Short mmCIF file of C-alpha atoms and ligand atoms in Angstrom, two decimals:
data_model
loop_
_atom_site.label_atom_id
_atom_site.label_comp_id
_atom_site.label_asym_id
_atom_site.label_seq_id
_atom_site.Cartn_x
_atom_site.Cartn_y
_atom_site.Cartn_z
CA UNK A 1 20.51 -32.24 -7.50
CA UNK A 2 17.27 -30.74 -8.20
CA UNK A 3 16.86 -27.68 -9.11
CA UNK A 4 12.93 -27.28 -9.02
CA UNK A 5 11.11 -25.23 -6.10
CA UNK A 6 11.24 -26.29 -2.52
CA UNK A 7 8.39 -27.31 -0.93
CA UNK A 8 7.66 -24.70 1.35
CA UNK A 9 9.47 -22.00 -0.80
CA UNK A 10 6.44 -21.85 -2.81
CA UNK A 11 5.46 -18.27 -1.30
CA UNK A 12 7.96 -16.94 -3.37
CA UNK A 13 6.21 -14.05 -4.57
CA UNK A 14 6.14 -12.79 -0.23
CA UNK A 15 6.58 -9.36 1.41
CA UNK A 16 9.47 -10.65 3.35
CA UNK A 17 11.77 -13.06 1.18
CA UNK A 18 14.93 -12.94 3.04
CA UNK A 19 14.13 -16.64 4.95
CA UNK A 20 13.55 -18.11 1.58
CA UNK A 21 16.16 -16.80 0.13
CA UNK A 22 18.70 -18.11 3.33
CA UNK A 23 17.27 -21.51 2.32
CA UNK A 24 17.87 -21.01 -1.16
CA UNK A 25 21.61 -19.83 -0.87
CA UNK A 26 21.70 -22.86 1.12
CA UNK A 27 19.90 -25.61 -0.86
CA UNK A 28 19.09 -24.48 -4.28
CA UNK A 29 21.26 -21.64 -5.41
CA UNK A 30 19.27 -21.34 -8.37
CA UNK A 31 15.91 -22.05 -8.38
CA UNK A 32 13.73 -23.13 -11.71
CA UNK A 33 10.67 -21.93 -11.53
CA UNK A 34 7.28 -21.59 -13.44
CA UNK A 35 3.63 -19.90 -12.55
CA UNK A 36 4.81 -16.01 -13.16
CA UNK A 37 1.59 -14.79 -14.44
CA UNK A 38 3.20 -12.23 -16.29
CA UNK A 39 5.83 -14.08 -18.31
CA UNK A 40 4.61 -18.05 -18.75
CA UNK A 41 8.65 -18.82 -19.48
CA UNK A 42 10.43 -21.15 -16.73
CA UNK A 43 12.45 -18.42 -15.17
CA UNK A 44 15.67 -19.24 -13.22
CA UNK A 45 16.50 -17.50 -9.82
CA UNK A 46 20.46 -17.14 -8.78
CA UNK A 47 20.42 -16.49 -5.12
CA UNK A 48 24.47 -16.72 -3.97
CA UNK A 49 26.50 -13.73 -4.06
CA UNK A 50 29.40 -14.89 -6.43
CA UNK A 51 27.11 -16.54 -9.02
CA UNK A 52 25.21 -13.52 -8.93
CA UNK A 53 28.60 -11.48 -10.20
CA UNK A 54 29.27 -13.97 -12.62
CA UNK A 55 26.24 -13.60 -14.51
CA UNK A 56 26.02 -9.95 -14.09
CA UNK A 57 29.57 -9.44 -15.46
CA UNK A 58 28.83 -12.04 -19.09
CA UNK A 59 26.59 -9.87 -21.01
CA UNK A 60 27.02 -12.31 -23.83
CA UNK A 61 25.62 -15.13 -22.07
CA UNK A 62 23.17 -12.88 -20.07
CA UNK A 63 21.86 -10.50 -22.40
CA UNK A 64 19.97 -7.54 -20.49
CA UNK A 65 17.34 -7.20 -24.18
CA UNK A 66 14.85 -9.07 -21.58
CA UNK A 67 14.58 -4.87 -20.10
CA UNK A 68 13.21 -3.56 -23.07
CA UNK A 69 10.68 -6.57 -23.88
CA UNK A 70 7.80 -5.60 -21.98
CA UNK A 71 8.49 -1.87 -20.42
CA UNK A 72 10.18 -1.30 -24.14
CA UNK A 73 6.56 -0.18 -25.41
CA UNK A 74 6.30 2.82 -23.13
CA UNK A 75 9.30 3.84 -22.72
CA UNK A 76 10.99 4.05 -26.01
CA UNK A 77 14.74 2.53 -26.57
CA UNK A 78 15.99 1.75 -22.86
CA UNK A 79 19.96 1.56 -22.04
CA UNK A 80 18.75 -0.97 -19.21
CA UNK A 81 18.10 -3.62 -22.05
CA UNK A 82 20.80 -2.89 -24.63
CA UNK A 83 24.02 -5.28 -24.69
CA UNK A 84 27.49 -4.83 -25.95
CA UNK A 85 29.26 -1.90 -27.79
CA UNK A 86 25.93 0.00 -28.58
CA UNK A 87 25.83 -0.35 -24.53
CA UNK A 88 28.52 0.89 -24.22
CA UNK A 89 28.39 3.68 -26.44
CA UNK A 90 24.89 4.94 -25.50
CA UNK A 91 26.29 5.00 -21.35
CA UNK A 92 29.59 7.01 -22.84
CA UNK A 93 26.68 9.89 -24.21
CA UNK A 94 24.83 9.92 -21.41
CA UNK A 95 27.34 9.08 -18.52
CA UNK A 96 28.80 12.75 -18.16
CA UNK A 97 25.97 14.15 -15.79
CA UNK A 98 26.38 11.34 -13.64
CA UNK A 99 30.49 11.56 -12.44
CA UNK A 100 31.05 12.03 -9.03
CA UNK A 101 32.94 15.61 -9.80
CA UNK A 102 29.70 16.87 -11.69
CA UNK A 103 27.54 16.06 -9.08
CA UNK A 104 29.49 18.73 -6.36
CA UNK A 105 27.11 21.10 -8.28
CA UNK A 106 23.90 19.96 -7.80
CA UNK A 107 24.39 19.39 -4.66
CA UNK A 108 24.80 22.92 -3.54
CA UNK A 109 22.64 24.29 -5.96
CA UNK A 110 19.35 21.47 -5.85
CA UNK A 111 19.89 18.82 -3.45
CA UNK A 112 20.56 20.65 -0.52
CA UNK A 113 17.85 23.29 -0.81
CA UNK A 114 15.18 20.75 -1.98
CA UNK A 115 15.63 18.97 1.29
CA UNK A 116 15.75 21.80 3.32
CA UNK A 117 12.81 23.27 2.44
CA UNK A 118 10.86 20.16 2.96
CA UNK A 119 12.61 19.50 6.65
CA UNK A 120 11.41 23.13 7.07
CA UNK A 121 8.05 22.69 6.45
CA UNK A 122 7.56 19.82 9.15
CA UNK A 123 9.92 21.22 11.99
CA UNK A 124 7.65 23.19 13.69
CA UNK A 125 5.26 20.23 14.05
CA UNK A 126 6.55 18.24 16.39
CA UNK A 127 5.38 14.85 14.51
CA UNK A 128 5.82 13.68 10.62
CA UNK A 129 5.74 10.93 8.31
CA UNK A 130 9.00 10.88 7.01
CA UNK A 131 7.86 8.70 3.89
CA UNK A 132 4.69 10.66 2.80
CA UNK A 133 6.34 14.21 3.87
CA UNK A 134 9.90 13.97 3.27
CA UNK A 135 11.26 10.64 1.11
CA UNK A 136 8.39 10.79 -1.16
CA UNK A 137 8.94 14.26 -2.21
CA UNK A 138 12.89 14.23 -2.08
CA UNK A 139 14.42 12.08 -4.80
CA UNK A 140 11.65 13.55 -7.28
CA UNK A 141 12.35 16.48 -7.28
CA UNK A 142 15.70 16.76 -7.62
CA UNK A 143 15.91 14.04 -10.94
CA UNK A 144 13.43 16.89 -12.26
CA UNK A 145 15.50 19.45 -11.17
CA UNK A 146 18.65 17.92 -12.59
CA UNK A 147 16.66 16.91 -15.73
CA UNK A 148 15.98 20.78 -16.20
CA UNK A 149 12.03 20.27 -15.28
CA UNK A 150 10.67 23.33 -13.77
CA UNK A 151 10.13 22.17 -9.80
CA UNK A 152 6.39 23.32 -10.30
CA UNK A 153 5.63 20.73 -12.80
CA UNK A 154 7.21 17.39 -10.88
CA UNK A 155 4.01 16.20 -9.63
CA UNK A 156 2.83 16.11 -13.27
CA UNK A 157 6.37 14.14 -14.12
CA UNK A 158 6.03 11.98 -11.62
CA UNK A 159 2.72 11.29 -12.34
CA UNK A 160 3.80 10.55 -16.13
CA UNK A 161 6.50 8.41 -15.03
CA UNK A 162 4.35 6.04 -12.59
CA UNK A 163 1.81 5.81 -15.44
CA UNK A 164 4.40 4.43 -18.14
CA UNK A 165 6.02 2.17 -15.57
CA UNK A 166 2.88 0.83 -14.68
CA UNK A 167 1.99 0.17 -18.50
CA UNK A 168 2.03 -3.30 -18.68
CA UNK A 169 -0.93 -3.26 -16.53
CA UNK A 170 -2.98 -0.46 -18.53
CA UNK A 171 -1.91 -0.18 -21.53
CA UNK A 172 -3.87 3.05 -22.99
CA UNK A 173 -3.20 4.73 -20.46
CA UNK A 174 0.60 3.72 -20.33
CA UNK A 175 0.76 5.13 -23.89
CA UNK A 176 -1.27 7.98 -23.60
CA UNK A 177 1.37 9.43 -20.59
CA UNK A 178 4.47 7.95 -23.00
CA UNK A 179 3.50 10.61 -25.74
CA UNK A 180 2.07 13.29 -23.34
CA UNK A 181 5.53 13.13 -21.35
CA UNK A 182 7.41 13.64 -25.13
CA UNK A 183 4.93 16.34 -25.91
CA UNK A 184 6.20 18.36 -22.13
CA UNK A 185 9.63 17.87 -22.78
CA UNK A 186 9.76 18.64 -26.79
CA UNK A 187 9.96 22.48 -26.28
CA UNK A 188 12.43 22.20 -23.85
CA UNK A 189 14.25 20.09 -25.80
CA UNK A 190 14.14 22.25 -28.75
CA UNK A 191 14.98 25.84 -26.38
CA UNK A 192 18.37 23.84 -25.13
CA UNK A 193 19.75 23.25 -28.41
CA UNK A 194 19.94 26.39 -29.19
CA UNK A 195 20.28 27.91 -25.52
CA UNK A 196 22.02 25.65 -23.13
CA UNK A 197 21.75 26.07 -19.34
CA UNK A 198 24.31 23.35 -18.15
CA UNK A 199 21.22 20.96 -17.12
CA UNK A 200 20.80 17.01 -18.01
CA UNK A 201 19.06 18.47 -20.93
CA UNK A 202 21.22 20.76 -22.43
CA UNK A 203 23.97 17.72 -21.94
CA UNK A 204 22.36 15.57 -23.70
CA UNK A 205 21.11 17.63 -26.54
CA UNK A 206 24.76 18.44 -27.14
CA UNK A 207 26.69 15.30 -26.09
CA UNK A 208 28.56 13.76 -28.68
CA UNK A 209 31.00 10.80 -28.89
CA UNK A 210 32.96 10.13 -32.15
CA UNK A 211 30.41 12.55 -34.34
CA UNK A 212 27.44 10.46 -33.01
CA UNK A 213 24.50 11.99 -30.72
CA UNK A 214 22.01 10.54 -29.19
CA UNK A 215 18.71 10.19 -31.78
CA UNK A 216 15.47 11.60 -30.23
CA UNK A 217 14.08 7.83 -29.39
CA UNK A 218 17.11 7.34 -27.12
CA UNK A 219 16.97 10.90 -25.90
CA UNK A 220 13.20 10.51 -24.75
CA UNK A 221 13.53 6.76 -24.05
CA UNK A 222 16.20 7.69 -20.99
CA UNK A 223 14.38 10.60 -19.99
CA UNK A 224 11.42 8.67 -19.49
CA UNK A 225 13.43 5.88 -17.84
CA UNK A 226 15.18 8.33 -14.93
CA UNK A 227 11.97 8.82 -12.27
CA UNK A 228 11.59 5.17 -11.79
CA UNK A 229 15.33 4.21 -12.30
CA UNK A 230 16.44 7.02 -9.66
CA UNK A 231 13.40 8.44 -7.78
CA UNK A 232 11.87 5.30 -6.76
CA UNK A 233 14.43 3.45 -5.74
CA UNK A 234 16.36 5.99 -3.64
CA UNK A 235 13.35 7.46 -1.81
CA UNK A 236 13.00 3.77 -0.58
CA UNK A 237 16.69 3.08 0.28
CA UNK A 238 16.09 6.50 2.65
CA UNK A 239 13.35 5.09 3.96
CA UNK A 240 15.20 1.52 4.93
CA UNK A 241 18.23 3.60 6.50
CA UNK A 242 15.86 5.87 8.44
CA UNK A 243 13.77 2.24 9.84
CA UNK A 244 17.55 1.10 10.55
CA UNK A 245 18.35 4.28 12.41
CA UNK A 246 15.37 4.63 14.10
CA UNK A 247 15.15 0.64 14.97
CA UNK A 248 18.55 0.91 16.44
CA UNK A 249 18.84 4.14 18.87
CA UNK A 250 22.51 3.32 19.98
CA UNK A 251 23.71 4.16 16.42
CA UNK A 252 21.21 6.84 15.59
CA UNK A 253 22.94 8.47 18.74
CA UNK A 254 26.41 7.76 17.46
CA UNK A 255 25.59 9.47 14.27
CA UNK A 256 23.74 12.44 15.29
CA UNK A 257 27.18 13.05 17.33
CA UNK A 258 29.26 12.00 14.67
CA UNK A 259 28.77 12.56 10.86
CA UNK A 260 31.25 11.00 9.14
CA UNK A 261 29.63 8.09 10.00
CA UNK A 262 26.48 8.60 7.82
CA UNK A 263 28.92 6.62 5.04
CA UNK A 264 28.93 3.56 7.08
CA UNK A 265 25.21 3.98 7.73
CA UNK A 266 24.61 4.02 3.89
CA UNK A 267 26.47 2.12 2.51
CA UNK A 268 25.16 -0.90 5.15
CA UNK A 269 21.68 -0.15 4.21
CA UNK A 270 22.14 -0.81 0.65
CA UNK A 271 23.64 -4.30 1.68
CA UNK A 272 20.77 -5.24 4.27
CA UNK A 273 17.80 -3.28 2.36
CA UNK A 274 18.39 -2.18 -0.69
CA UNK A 275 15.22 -1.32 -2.88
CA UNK A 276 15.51 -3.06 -5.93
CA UNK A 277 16.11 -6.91 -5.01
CA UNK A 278 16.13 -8.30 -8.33
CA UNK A 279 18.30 -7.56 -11.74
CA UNK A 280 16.85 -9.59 -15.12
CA UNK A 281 18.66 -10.87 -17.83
CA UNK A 282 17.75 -13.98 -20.73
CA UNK A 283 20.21 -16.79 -21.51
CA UNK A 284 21.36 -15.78 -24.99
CA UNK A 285 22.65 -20.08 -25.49
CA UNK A 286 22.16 -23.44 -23.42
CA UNK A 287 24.12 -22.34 -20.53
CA UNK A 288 24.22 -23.47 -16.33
CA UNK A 289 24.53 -21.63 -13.30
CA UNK A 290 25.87 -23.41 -10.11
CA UNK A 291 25.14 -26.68 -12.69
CA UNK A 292 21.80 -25.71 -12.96
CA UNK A 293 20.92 -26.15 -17.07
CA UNK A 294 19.67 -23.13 -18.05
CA UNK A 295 18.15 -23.30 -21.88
CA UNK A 296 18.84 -20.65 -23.86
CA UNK A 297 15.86 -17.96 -24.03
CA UNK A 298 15.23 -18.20 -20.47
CA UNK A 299 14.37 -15.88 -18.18
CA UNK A 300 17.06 -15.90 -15.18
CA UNK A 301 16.87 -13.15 -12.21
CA UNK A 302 19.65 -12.06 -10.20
CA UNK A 303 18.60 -11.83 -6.73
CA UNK A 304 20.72 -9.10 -5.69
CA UNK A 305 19.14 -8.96 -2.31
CA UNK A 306 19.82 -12.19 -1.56
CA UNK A 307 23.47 -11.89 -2.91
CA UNK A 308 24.10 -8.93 -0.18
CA UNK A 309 23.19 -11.54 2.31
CA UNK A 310 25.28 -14.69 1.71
CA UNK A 311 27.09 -15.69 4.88
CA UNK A 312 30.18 -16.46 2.69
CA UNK A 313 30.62 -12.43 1.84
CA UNK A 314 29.43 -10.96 4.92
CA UNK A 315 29.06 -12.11 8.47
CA UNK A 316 25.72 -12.58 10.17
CA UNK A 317 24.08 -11.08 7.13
CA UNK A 318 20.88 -10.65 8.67
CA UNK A 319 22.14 -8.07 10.98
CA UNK A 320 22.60 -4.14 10.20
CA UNK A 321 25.76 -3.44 11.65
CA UNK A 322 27.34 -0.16 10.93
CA UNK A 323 30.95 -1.49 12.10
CA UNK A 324 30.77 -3.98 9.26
CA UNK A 325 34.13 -3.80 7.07
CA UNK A 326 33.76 -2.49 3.78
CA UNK A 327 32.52 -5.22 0.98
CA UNK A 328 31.45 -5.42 -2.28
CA UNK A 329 27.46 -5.08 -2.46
CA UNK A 330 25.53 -5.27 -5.25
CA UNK A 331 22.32 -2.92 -4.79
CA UNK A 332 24.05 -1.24 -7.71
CA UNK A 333 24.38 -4.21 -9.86
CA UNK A 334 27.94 -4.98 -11.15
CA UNK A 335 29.55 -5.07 -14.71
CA UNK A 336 28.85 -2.94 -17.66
CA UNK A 337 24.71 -1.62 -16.44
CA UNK A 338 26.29 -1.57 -13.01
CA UNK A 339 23.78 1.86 -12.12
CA UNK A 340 24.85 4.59 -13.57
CA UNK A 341 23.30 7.07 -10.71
CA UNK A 342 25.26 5.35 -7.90
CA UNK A 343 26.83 8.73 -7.15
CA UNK A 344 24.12 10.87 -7.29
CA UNK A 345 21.92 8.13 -4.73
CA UNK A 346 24.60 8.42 -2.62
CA UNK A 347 25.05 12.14 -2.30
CA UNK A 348 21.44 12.32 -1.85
CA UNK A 349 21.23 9.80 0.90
CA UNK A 350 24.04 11.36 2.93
CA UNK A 351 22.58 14.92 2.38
CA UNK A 352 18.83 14.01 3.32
CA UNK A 353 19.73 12.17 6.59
CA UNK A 354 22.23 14.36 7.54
CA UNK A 355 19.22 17.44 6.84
CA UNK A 356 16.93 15.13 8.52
CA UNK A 357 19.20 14.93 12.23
CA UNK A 358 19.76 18.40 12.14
CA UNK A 359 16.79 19.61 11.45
CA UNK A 360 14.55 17.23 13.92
CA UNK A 361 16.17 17.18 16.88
CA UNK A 362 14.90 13.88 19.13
CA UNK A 363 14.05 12.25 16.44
CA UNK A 364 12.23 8.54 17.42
CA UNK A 365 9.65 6.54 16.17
CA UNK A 366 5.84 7.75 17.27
CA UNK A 367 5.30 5.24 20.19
CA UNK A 368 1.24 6.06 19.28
CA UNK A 369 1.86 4.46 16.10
CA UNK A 370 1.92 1.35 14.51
CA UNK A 371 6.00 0.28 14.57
CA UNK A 372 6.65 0.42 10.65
CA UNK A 373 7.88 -2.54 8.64
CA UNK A 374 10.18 -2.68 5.56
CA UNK A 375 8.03 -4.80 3.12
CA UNK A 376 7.81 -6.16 -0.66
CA UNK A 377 9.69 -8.67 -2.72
CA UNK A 378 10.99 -7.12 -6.19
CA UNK A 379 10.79 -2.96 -4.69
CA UNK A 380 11.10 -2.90 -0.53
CA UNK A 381 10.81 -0.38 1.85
CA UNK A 382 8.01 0.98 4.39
CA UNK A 383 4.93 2.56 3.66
CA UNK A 384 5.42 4.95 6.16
CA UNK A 385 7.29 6.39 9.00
CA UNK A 386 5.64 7.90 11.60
CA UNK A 387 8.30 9.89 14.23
CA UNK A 388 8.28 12.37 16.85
CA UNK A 389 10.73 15.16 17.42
CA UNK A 390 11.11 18.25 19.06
CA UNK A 391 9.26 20.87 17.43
CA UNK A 392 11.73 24.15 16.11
CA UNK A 393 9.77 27.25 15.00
C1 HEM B 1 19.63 3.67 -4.04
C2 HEM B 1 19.22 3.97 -5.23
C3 HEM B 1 19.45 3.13 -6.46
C4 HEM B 1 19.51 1.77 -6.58
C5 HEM B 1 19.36 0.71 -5.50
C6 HEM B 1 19.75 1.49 -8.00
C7 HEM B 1 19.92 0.22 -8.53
C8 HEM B 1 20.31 -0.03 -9.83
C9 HEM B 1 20.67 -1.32 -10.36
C10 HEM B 1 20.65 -2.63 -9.56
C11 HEM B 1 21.00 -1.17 -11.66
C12 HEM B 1 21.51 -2.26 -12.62
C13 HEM B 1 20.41 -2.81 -13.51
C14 HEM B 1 20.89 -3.94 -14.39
O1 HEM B 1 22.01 -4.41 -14.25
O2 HEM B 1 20.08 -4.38 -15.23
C15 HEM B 1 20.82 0.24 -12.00
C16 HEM B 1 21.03 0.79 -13.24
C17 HEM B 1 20.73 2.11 -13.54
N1 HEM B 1 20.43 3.11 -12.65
FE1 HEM B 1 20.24 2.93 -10.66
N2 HEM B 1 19.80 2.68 -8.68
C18 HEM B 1 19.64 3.71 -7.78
C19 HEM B 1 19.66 5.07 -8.05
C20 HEM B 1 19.75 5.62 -9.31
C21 HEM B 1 19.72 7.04 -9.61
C22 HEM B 1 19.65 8.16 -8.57
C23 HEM B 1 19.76 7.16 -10.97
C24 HEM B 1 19.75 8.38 -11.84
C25 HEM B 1 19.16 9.45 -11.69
C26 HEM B 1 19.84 5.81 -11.52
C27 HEM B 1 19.93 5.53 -12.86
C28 HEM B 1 20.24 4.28 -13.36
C29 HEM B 1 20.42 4.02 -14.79
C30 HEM B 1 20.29 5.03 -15.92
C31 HEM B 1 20.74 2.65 -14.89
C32 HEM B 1 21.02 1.88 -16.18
C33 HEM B 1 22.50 1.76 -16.43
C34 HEM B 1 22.80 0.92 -17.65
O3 HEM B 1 21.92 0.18 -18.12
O4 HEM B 1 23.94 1.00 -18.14
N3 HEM B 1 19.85 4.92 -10.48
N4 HEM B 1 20.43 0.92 -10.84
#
């Protein structure tokens, strides 16, 4: 069998990968392939759901290290690319803030007021665009406000953050945002060691696991990691479910009548769009994958998105069907990175739609505008969302 690309597949790089990968889960469930400008390795591309658990779950054949290679350099040390018992022991320091019975807290106190005041400030209009006024804004604020960021200083977070994600691509001024972010958050730092407030950073400041605390390069190197690790890719998982609801008015009725739904709603979207479609790891030794070689020191991506639509898990995949019984997805990943703010997306998901139906009532898509699309290959969701409601002083 061959294992090279397709003819025909050779868009690979497209908005809207989903065909491909329904031809790759069919006839190549790992694909070889070379021309990634950014990485001139042969990289290797597992499409079908249960290979995609396998590798996830062998961290000693698939060692996540290929996370800190590049990204590394702005961030600082990264749990996304460490392997093993230092894993493990790093995610024990830091895991705390992230349990499902810590997170009751921040939802009363930050998640629910953050979204309400933003669903206040467009319900008298009559018209919105739920990306740029409402997802955009959500997620972000609430990682700062968990993080212990004063509210009035996210834009200048965020603004850090995008620049050290995107610092493979400028490197000064990647850099320059890496140390200016340190420099914001070392007084804060310093004022919860000695005064803690019961935010992520007095936690962490103060965590400790077998006389061991987290040095200031790990400390920095996860604060820096949490906008794009959490913001990003839950303000675009809102943005798929609200293009599902919106796309399918019999079960945006169904919900708006009937909350406990909204779970169904959810956890469907992160099986038909999640965000982040891809998970990297490098072959540690000469290994295969569906009998695919794969030489050790290769790049091989985990196409999660294409895992959450193999026909063998889930029936007609392509579909967004909120009556779907439960399955195991993997927009979280799976084994020991499986995400660690899994919880916390989830609590913010349900309360932002469920702010966003009771707070616009006739909510539909703006028949004057374009009809948005859910687009990208790596990070998806839509641009924007233009709606209609009716207007609430
Ligand atoms: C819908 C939203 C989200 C999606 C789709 C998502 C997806 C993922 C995935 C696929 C991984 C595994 C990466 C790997 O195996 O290499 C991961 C890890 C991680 N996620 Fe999330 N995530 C989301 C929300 C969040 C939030 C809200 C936070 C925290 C504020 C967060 C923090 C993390 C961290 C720290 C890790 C690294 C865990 C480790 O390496 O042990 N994520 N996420």
């Amino acid at each position: 069998m061959s294992y090279e690309m397709p003819s025909g597949m050779d868009a690979w790089w497209a908005a809207q990968p989903y065909e491909m990968w329904a031809r790759a889960r069919a006839e190549r469930p790992v694909i070889r392939y070379e021309g990634n400008p950014i990485d001139p390795r042969p990289s290797f591309h597992v499409a079908r759901h249960d290979d995609a658990v396998a590798v996830l779950r062998d961290w000693e054949t698939f060692s996540s290290s290929i996370n800190s290679e590049v990204i590394g350099t702005y961030m600082g040390e990264l749990i996304l690319g460490m392997n093993g018992p230092e894993h493990r022991q790093y995610r024990n320091l830091v895991a705390h803030t992230f349990r499902a019975s810590v997170l009751e807290r921040w939802d009363a106190e930050l998640v629910r007021p953050v979204i309400d005041a933003l669903i206040a400030g467009i319900a008298p209009r009559g018209r919105a665009d739920l990306v740029a006024d409402v997802t955009a804004r959500y997620p972000v604020q609430v990682i700062c406000g968990i993080v212990g960021v004063p509210l009035e200083d996210h834009e200048q977070f965020a603004a850090w953050a995008d620049e050290i994600n995107t610092g493979p691509l400028n490197p000064e001024r990647g850099m320059a945002a890496s140390q200016a972010m340190r420099a914001y958050l070392e007084p804060l730092v310093e004022e919860r060691r000695s005064r803690p407030t019961g935010d992520l950073l007095s936690e962490l400041v103060h965590a400790e696991i077998d006389g061991e605390r987290l040095s200031d390069e790990r400390l920095y190197g996860f604060l820096r990691l949490l906008l794009p690790a959490g913001a990003e890719t839950t303000f675009r998982v809102m943005g798929n479910a609200l293009f599902a609801l919106l796309t399918h008015p019999d079960a945006l009725a169904a919900v708006t009548a009937d909350r406990e739904l909204l779970a169904a709603v959810i956890e469907e979207t992160l099986r038909w769009e999640t965000s982040v479609t891809m998970v990297s790891r490098v072959a540690t030794v000469d290994t295969e994958v569906a009998g695919c070689p794969i030489p050790a020191g290769s790049p091989v991506n985990v196409l999660t998105g294409s895992a959450n639509h193999d026909a063998s898990r889930f029936d007609d995949p392509e579909a967004w069907r909120i009556d779907r019984p439960p399955a195991q997805h993997l927009a979280f990943g799976t084994g020991p990175h499986q995400c660690l703010g899994m919880h916390l997306a989830r609590l913010e998901l349900r309360a932002g739609l469920d702010a966003i139906l009771n707070g616009l009532p006739g909510l539909r898509l703006d028949p004057d505008a374009p009809v948005p699309v859910v687009a990208g290959f790596a990070f998806r969701g839509p641009t924007s969302l233009p709606v209609v409601f009716d207007p609430r002083p």
